[in-house]
Amino acid sequence: MLTLQGSQVRASFLDFFKGKGHAVVPSANLVPQNDPTLMFTAAGMVQFKDVFTGKETRGYTRATSSQKCIRISGKHNDLENVGVTARHHTFFEMLGNFSFGDYFKDDAIAYAWELLTKVWEIPKERLVITVFGGENGIAADDEARAIWRKVTGFSDERIIGMGAKDNFWSAGDTGPCGPCTEIHYFTGDGEATLGTFGDEPGPDGIGWMEIWNLVFMQFDRKQTADGFAMTPLPKPCVDTGAGLERVTSVLQGKRSNYDSDLLRALVARASELAKKPYGATLSDDDVSMRVIADHARTTAFLIAEGVFPDRGDREYVLRRVMRRAIRHGHRLGIKEPFLHDVALRVVETMGETYPELVERKNVIADVTQQEEVRFRETIDRGLRILDDEIVALRGRGSSTLAGDVAFKLYDTYGFPLDLTEVIAKERSLEVDKAGYESALEEQKKRSEGSKVGDKAKDDVWLSLKEELTRAGSESTVFVGYEEDKASGKVLALVKDGARVARASEGDEVDVVLDRTAFYAESGGQVGDTGELSTEGATLRVSDTQKAIGATFAHRAKVVRGALAVGDTVLGTVDTKARAETRRNHSATHLLHYALRAVLGEQATQKGSLVGPSRLRFDFSHGRAVSAEEITKIEALVNAKVLENAKVVTEVLPIAEAKARGATAMFGEKYGDVVRVLTMTSDSVELCGGTHARATGDIGLFKVVSESGVAAGVRRIEAVTGEGALAYVQKLESEVRSAAQVLKAQPHELTEKLEKLTQASRALEKELAEAKRKLAFAGGGGAGEGGKGGGLDDLAARATTRSFGKVLAAKVVAPDGAVLREMAEKVRDKLGDAIVLLGAENAGKAQLVVTVSKGLVGRFRAGDLIKPVAQIVGGSGGGRPDMAQAGGTETQKLDEALKKLDELTAE
C-alpha cells in the first residue's frame, strides 16, 4: 500500500480523474452561493446541484473536485462526535468525481476500484462493498452488485445488501434519487473479519470505516394519488464522495484521522500550549486536544470567507464552535488566549492549497483572539456565579442546578446552556433542563406581550394588503428613478395603527398611494421626504417606508386642510435631500471598492445606512483601520470621483447580471430581474437605490470616523459634497482657532503641542514628587494636631501585641501609590507588624493593609481589608502581605480604621 501525505492524496485523486477526462473544478465556498436552503456546504455535489437537475449546463459532463465541507448544522451535524471518535470532524475535505449524464455505474465502480487497489495499492482483502438491498417497494440494486462481482472477483459475502437508510439517496420526498454503494476499509492489524461488519469502530479506532460513497441518481420520484412513483431519469448521474482525512489515515496506516499529517501538527500545537502530552486515547485531555485541532480548522476557514462570530445563523454556529474549543482549552488549563495560535498553524499547514488563508491570516488571528478574550471574560464571570450556586446546592444536599439559575447565566451573562451542562457534569451535578426551557418560554411570553400593540398594527397592514391584492393594486408603482414628482391616488390612510377614511389638519398618518416618486427605505438607503398636496390639503412627508411587501407608506403630517381616501395627490420629493442621499449612496459603492483594494478582499459589506447628511458603512475586518489606510481609501474614492465616470444603471435578468460579475450588496434580496449599477470597471454591483448621474456629482468624499461595532466588524462614517466641504471648513476653523490660542501658525501646531505636553508631564512629575516628600516629611499628617513629625512619629503610635506591632492611622497621601509606600516603610520600621493606613482623596476613601512576612501565616492582608472596606461602602483585595481597598463613605474612615483592633484581637 502506498504511503502518501495528505496533499499527495488530494493531488493523486484529482490527477487520476483528470486522466479519465474529468474537468478539475476548484472547491466552492463553504457558504453556498445563492442557495438559502443551506447554511454551509456539506458535500461535493452542492456546487453542481443545478447541473444535476438540468437547470444549468457547463462546458463539461464529468468533473472532479476536493471540496471544503462543514457538517455542523441540520441533518449534517457531527459536532458532538468530534474529538470522541477517530474520524468525525466539523471541517473536512470531500474528494469527489461526478458524471452529468455521461458515464454511469460501470465506469464509476471501475474507476473507484482502480484508484483504490491499483494506484493506491490498498489490499482488496481489507475492503468490503455495500449495495442497496431493496426496501419500501424499491428493488435491490442487482446491477451494481453484478458490476462489483465482475470488477473485484468478490463473492456475495463481501458485497453486502443494506437498507434505504444507508444505501439509498434522495434530495427529499420528491425529486432525483437513487441507490448508492459504499466502500469500507478494515482498520485493524489482523485479518479483516466480516463478523464485525456493521459495528462502529471502537474507542481504539479498530473496525470497518466507510471511505467512499458512490451515489447513482437514476430515478425521479413523484407523488401520486397512491403514494409515490419512481420513473427513470433521462440522463442518470453519478455523485461520489470520499473523505480526504479518512483516505489519508488509511494510506498512512493510522487508525485515527488525528494521527495523520493533516491534523497531527494541530494536535501537537494544542499539546504544547497545554503543556501536557498527547496520548491518542479517550482521556479527557486527549479528547480536548482533538476538539481544539478540529475546531481551529473550522474557525480559520469560516473567518477567511468573511463569517465572523456573532448572533446571526452562520455567525452563531461559528461562535459556538470557537467557544467550544476555548472551553476545552480552559479544561486543559490553558490560561491565556490560544485558539488564534492554533488557527495560525492551520494557515501554515493548509495555506499553500487554500491561499485565502494566507491572504486573510491577520484577520483570522485578530478575530479569533478578540472572540476568545470576550468569552474568557464570560467564563470567568459565569464560573464565579456558578461556583456560588454549587456551594449553595451542596449545603442543601441537592445535586440538581435549578433551571432558572441556568437561564439567568445564559440571559444575563451570556453563559451558554451546553457549557453550564458540561461544568455541572464535571461536578457530578445535573441541570434542570425543563426548568431552563420554562424560564426561556416565560421570557418569550413577556416579549410577546410587549408586541401585542405591534401585532395589532401588523394585522391592519396585512388586511390592507389582502384588500389591495384583491383589487389588483398591492404594489405601489415607483417612478422615482426618473421623476421627482408624481400624481397618485390615495388607496388608504392609517392613523395610530387603525384605518381611517379622512385625515384632518394636525393628524399624523401613513398615506398609501397607487403611484409615487418617493423612494421607500431599503438596501440601507433612507426613505424620501417631501410634500403631498391637493387643492385643499398639504401634507409634509417625513419618511417613506415599505409597510408590507411592495406597498409604500408615506409618513406624513397634515399641515393644511384635509385628505380623504380616493383623493388624487401630487407627491413632490425634497430634491435637495434626495440629491445628497444619491451622492452618499453612490459613494458607498466606491468606498466598498476602495476598502477591498486597501484592506483585502475580506473587507466585504456587512451593512449600511445612507441618508442626506452622511453615510455609514459596516464591513468585515479584524482590526482598526489605521490613519494611513484611511488616507489611501479616501484617495482612491476621490480619484474615482475626479474621473467623473458616468454611472450606468441597467435592468437585467439576475443570471446575466452575475455572468457580468455583478456582486450582491449585503442583506438584500433579489428577484429574477435586477438593477445593475456600474460606476467604474472596479465597481459593478446589484443595487435598487437611487444614485448620482456621474461619479463627479459626489463632489468630495471625506471619512469622519472609524470604529468597531462587533467582533470583526468595523464601521466607517463619511460625508460627501456640501457636507464634506462643511466638515473640512469646520476643521480648518478649529485649527485656526487653536493656532491663535497657542500663538502659532497652523503648520506649527503639532510641534507646539508636543513641547507643551512634554512640559506639562514634567511639571506633573515634579508636583507628584513634591506631594510625596511633603507626605513623608509630615508623617502623612499623623502627629499631634495633624502636624506629624514624619514616619518615625507615625510608627511610634503603634500598639504592642504578643505577635508584634499593630498600627491603624489616618494620614494625608496624594494617591494610592504613596499611601502604599508609606505603609510599607512604617511596617519595615516596626519589624513584625500589621499596618492599616487610610486617606481621603477626591471624595473617596483609600485604604492599605500590609502584613510582615513573619505574620502572613496568621494574618492575611486580603482577609483583613475586606471587612474594613465594607464599612466605607467599598471592597478590596490583594496578596497575603499587601491589600488595597476603596470606598465612597469617607465619613466612616475613622470607624473603619478602628476595625483593625477587633480583627487582630488576641
Short mmCIF file of N, CA and C in Angstrom, two decimals, residues 292-390:
data_model
loop_
_atom_site.label_atom_id
_atom_site.label_comp_id
_atom_site.label_asym_id
_atom_site.label_seq_id
_atom_site.Cartn_x
_atom_site.Cartn_y
_atom_site.Cartn_z
N ILE A 292 -9.89 20.87 19.85
CA ILE A 292 -9.23 22.15 19.51
C ILE A 292 -8.66 22.09 18.09
N ALA A 293 -8.03 20.98 17.73
CA ALA A 293 -7.44 20.84 16.39
C ALA A 293 -8.52 20.95 15.32
N ASP A 294 -9.60 20.23 15.50
CA ASP A 294 -10.69 20.26 14.52
C ASP A 294 -11.33 21.64 14.44
N HIS A 295 -11.69 22.20 15.59
CA HIS A 295 -12.42 23.47 15.61
C HIS A 295 -11.56 24.63 15.12
N ALA A 296 -10.25 24.52 15.27
CA ALA A 296 -9.37 25.58 14.75
C ALA A 296 -9.45 25.62 13.22
N ARG A 297 -9.60 24.46 12.58
CA ARG A 297 -9.73 24.44 11.12
C ARG A 297 -11.04 25.12 10.70
N THR A 298 -12.13 24.76 11.34
CA THR A 298 -13.42 25.37 11.02
C THR A 298 -13.35 26.88 11.23
N THR A 299 -12.75 27.30 12.33
CA THR A 299 -12.62 28.72 12.64
C THR A 299 -11.85 29.46 11.56
N ALA A 300 -10.69 28.94 11.20
CA ALA A 300 -9.83 29.62 10.22
C ALA A 300 -10.52 29.73 8.86
N PHE A 301 -11.13 28.63 8.41
CA PHE A 301 -11.73 28.65 7.08
C PHE A 301 -12.97 29.54 7.02
N LEU A 302 -13.81 29.53 8.05
CA LEU A 302 -15.01 30.37 8.01
C LEU A 302 -14.66 31.85 8.09
N ILE A 303 -13.71 32.20 8.95
CA ILE A 303 -13.31 33.61 9.04
C ILE A 303 -12.68 34.05 7.72
N ALA A 304 -11.92 33.18 7.08
CA ALA A 304 -11.32 33.50 5.78
C ALA A 304 -12.38 33.81 4.74
N GLU A 305 -13.58 33.25 4.92
CA GLU A 305 -14.67 33.51 3.97
C GLU A 305 -15.57 34.65 4.42
N GLY A 306 -15.17 35.35 5.49
CA GLY A 306 -15.94 36.52 5.91
C GLY A 306 -17.05 36.23 6.90
N VAL A 307 -17.09 35.01 7.46
CA VAL A 307 -18.06 34.69 8.51
C VAL A 307 -17.38 34.96 9.85
N PHE A 308 -17.93 35.89 10.63
CA PHE A 308 -17.35 36.25 11.91
C PHE A 308 -18.30 35.87 13.05
N PRO A 309 -17.78 35.54 14.22
CA PRO A 309 -18.65 35.15 15.34
C PRO A 309 -19.59 36.27 15.74
N ASP A 310 -20.88 35.96 15.76
CA ASP A 310 -21.89 36.96 16.10
C ASP A 310 -23.19 36.24 16.39
N ARG A 311 -24.33 36.93 16.25
CA ARG A 311 -25.62 36.36 16.61
C ARG A 311 -26.41 35.82 15.42
N GLY A 312 -25.95 36.07 14.20
CA GLY A 312 -26.66 35.54 13.04
C GLY A 312 -26.56 34.03 12.97
N ASP A 313 -27.25 33.42 12.01
CA ASP A 313 -27.29 31.96 11.93
C ASP A 313 -25.90 31.35 11.78
N ARG A 314 -25.23 31.66 10.66
CA ARG A 314 -23.89 31.11 10.45
C ARG A 314 -22.92 31.65 11.49
N GLU A 315 -23.08 32.93 11.80
CA GLU A 315 -22.17 33.57 12.74
C GLU A 315 -22.26 32.93 14.13
N TYR A 316 -23.48 32.57 14.52
CA TYR A 316 -23.64 31.96 15.83
C TYR A 316 -23.06 30.54 15.85
N VAL A 317 -23.21 29.83 14.74
CA VAL A 317 -22.63 28.48 14.66
C VAL A 317 -21.12 28.57 14.83
N LEU A 318 -20.50 29.54 14.15
CA LEU A 318 -19.05 29.73 14.31
C LEU A 318 -18.71 30.08 15.75
N ARG A 319 -19.48 30.98 16.33
CA ARG A 319 -19.22 31.36 17.73
C ARG A 319 -19.30 30.13 18.64
N ARG A 320 -20.29 29.27 18.39
CA ARG A 320 -20.45 28.09 19.22
C ARG A 320 -19.24 27.16 19.09
N VAL A 321 -18.77 26.98 17.85
CA VAL A 321 -17.59 26.14 17.62
C VAL A 321 -16.37 26.73 18.33
N MET A 322 -16.15 28.03 18.16
CA MET A 322 -15.00 28.67 18.77
C MET A 322 -15.06 28.56 20.29
N ARG A 323 -16.22 28.82 20.84
CA ARG A 323 -16.34 28.80 22.31
C ARG A 323 -16.23 27.38 22.84
N ARG A 324 -16.63 26.40 22.04
CA ARG A 324 -16.45 25.01 22.47
C ARG A 324 -14.95 24.69 22.54
N ALA A 325 -14.20 25.15 21.55
CA ALA A 325 -12.75 24.93 21.57
C ALA A 325 -12.10 25.66 22.74
N ILE A 326 -12.54 26.90 22.98
CA ILE A 326 -11.98 27.69 24.08
C ILE A 326 -12.27 27.01 25.42
N ARG A 327 -13.49 26.48 25.54
CA ARG A 327 -13.86 25.77 26.77
C ARG A 327 -12.95 24.55 26.99
N HIS A 328 -12.63 23.82 25.91
CA HIS A 328 -11.75 22.67 26.06
C HIS A 328 -10.33 23.12 26.42
N GLY A 329 -9.91 24.27 25.91
CA GLY A 329 -8.61 24.81 26.32
C GLY A 329 -8.62 25.17 27.79
N HIS A 330 -9.72 25.74 28.25
CA HIS A 330 -9.88 26.08 29.66
C HIS A 330 -9.78 24.81 30.50
N ARG A 331 -10.40 23.72 29.99
CA ARG A 331 -10.37 22.45 30.72
C ARG A 331 -8.96 21.87 30.78
N LEU A 332 -8.16 22.17 29.75
CA LEU A 332 -6.77 21.70 29.73
C LEU A 332 -5.86 22.55 30.61
N GLY A 333 -6.40 23.66 31.12
CA GLY A 333 -5.60 24.52 31.99
C GLY A 333 -4.83 25.60 31.25
N ILE A 334 -5.18 25.84 29.98
CA ILE A 334 -4.52 26.91 29.22
C ILE A 334 -5.09 28.24 29.69
N LYS A 335 -4.25 29.08 30.29
CA LYS A 335 -4.71 30.28 30.96
C LYS A 335 -4.85 31.49 30.03
N GLU A 336 -4.06 31.53 28.97
CA GLU A 336 -4.05 32.69 28.08
C GLU A 336 -4.78 32.36 26.77
N PRO A 337 -5.23 33.38 26.02
CA PRO A 337 -5.84 33.13 24.71
C PRO A 337 -4.92 32.29 23.84
N PHE A 338 -5.46 31.24 23.22
CA PHE A 338 -4.63 30.29 22.49
C PHE A 338 -5.18 29.90 21.12
N LEU A 339 -6.50 30.03 20.93
CA LEU A 339 -7.11 29.48 19.71
C LEU A 339 -6.56 30.15 18.45
N HIS A 340 -6.25 31.45 18.53
CA HIS A 340 -5.68 32.13 17.37
C HIS A 340 -4.33 31.51 16.99
N ASP A 341 -3.60 31.04 18.00
CA ASP A 341 -2.29 30.40 17.76
C ASP A 341 -2.48 29.12 16.94
N VAL A 342 -3.47 28.30 17.34
CA VAL A 342 -3.71 27.05 16.62
C VAL A 342 -4.28 27.35 15.23
N ALA A 343 -5.12 28.40 15.13
CA ALA A 343 -5.67 28.78 13.83
C ALA A 343 -4.56 29.21 12.87
N LEU A 344 -3.55 29.87 13.38
CA LEU A 344 -2.42 30.26 12.54
C LEU A 344 -1.62 29.03 12.09
N ARG A 345 -1.61 27.98 12.90
CA ARG A 345 -0.98 26.73 12.48
C ARG A 345 -1.78 26.10 11.32
N VAL A 346 -3.10 26.31 11.33
CA VAL A 346 -3.94 25.87 10.19
C VAL A 346 -3.49 26.59 8.92
N VAL A 347 -3.26 27.90 9.05
CA VAL A 347 -2.80 28.69 7.90
C VAL A 347 -1.48 28.13 7.37
N GLU A 348 -0.57 27.80 8.28
CA GLU A 348 0.74 27.27 7.89
C GLU A 348 0.60 25.94 7.14
N THR A 349 -0.27 25.05 7.65
CA THR A 349 -0.34 23.70 7.10
C THR A 349 -1.21 23.61 5.84
N MET A 350 -2.17 24.54 5.67
CA MET A 350 -3.11 24.43 4.55
C MET A 350 -3.11 25.63 3.63
N GLY A 351 -2.28 26.63 3.94
CA GLY A 351 -2.28 27.86 3.16
C GLY A 351 -1.82 27.69 1.72
N GLU A 352 -0.96 26.72 1.46
CA GLU A 352 -0.48 26.51 0.09
C GLU A 352 -1.62 26.03 -0.80
N THR A 353 -2.48 25.17 -0.27
CA THR A 353 -3.61 24.66 -1.04
C THR A 353 -4.74 25.68 -1.10
N TYR A 354 -4.94 26.40 -0.01
CA TYR A 354 -6.03 27.38 0.07
C TYR A 354 -5.44 28.76 0.39
N PRO A 355 -5.01 29.49 -0.64
CA PRO A 355 -4.32 30.77 -0.44
C PRO A 355 -5.15 31.82 0.29
N GLU A 356 -6.48 31.68 0.32
CA GLU A 356 -7.29 32.66 1.04
C GLU A 356 -6.94 32.68 2.52
N LEU A 357 -6.44 31.55 3.03
CA LEU A 357 -5.99 31.51 4.44
C LEU A 357 -4.81 32.43 4.66
N VAL A 358 -3.88 32.42 3.73
CA VAL A 358 -2.68 33.27 3.85
C VAL A 358 -3.07 34.73 3.67
N GLU A 359 -3.94 34.99 2.67
CA GLU A 359 -4.36 36.36 2.40
C GLU A 359 -5.06 36.99 3.60
N ARG A 360 -5.79 36.19 4.35
CA ARG A 360 -6.57 36.71 5.47
C ARG A 360 -6.02 36.26 6.82
N LYS A 361 -4.76 35.96 6.83
CA LYS A 361 -4.09 35.46 8.04
C LYS A 361 -4.28 36.40 9.23
N ASN A 362 -4.06 37.69 9.02
CA ASN A 362 -4.15 38.65 10.13
C ASN A 362 -5.58 38.76 10.64
N VAL A 363 -6.54 38.73 9.72
CA VAL A 363 -7.94 38.82 10.13
C VAL A 363 -8.32 37.59 10.95
N ILE A 364 -7.88 36.41 10.51
CA ILE A 364 -8.15 35.17 11.24
C ILE A 364 -7.62 35.27 12.66
N ALA A 365 -6.39 35.73 12.79
CA ALA A 365 -5.77 35.83 14.12
C ALA A 365 -6.48 36.86 14.99
N ASP A 366 -6.76 38.04 14.42
CA ASP A 366 -7.36 39.13 15.20
C ASP A 366 -8.76 38.78 15.68
N VAL A 367 -9.59 38.29 14.76
CA VAL A 367 -10.98 37.98 15.11
C VAL A 367 -11.03 36.86 16.14
N THR A 368 -10.20 35.84 15.94
CA THR A 368 -10.19 34.71 16.88
C THR A 368 -9.76 35.15 18.27
N GLN A 369 -8.72 35.97 18.35
CA GLN A 369 -8.24 36.42 19.66
C GLN A 369 -9.26 37.31 20.36
N GLN A 370 -9.89 38.20 19.61
CA GLN A 370 -10.90 39.09 20.19
C GLN A 370 -12.06 38.28 20.78
N GLU A 371 -12.51 37.29 20.02
CA GLU A 371 -13.63 36.46 20.50
C GLU A 371 -13.23 35.69 21.75
N GLU A 372 -12.00 35.19 21.79
CA GLU A 372 -11.58 34.42 22.95
C GLU A 372 -11.47 35.30 24.19
N VAL A 373 -10.94 36.51 24.03
CA VAL A 373 -10.82 37.42 25.17
C VAL A 373 -12.20 37.71 25.74
N ARG A 374 -13.17 37.98 24.84
CA ARG A 374 -14.53 38.25 25.31
C ARG A 374 -15.12 37.04 26.02
N PHE A 375 -14.93 35.86 25.44
CA PHE A 375 -15.56 34.68 26.02
C PHE A 375 -14.90 34.29 27.34
N ARG A 376 -13.60 34.49 27.46
CA ARG A 376 -12.94 34.19 28.73
C ARG A 376 -13.50 35.07 29.85
N GLU A 377 -13.83 36.31 29.51
CA GLU A 377 -14.47 37.19 30.50
C GLU A 377 -15.82 36.62 30.89
N THR A 378 -16.55 36.11 29.90
CA THR A 378 -17.85 35.48 30.16
C THR A 378 -17.69 34.25 31.05
N ILE A 379 -16.70 33.42 30.72
CA ILE A 379 -16.47 32.21 31.51
C ILE A 379 -16.14 32.57 32.96
N ASP A 380 -15.23 33.53 33.14
CA ASP A 380 -14.82 33.90 34.50
C ASP A 380 -16.02 34.43 35.30
N ARG A 381 -16.82 35.28 34.64
CA ARG A 381 -17.99 35.86 35.30
C ARG A 381 -19.00 34.77 35.64
N GLY A 382 -19.27 33.91 34.66
CA GLY A 382 -20.25 32.84 34.86
C GLY A 382 -19.79 31.82 35.87
N LEU A 383 -18.50 31.49 35.85
CA LEU A 383 -17.98 30.49 36.78
C LEU A 383 -18.10 30.95 38.23
N ARG A 384 -17.88 32.25 38.46
CA ARG A 384 -18.00 32.76 39.83
C ARG A 384 -19.42 32.58 40.34
N ILE A 385 -20.39 32.91 39.48
CA ILE A 385 -21.79 32.77 39.87
C ILE A 385 -22.14 31.29 40.02
N LEU A 386 -21.67 30.49 39.09
CA LEU A 386 -21.96 29.05 39.14
C LEU A 386 -21.34 28.41 40.38
N ASP A 387 -20.14 28.82 40.72
CA ASP A 387 -19.50 28.28 41.92
C ASP A 387 -20.31 28.60 43.18
N ASP A 388 -20.83 29.83 43.25
CA ASP A 388 -21.65 30.21 44.41
C ASP A 388 -22.90 29.34 44.48
N GLU A 389 -23.51 29.10 43.31
CA GLU A 389 -24.72 28.28 43.28
C GLU A 389 -24.42 26.84 43.68
N ILE A 390 -23.28 26.34 43.24
CA ILE A 390 -22.92 24.95 43.56
C ILE A 390 -22.65 24.79 45.04
#
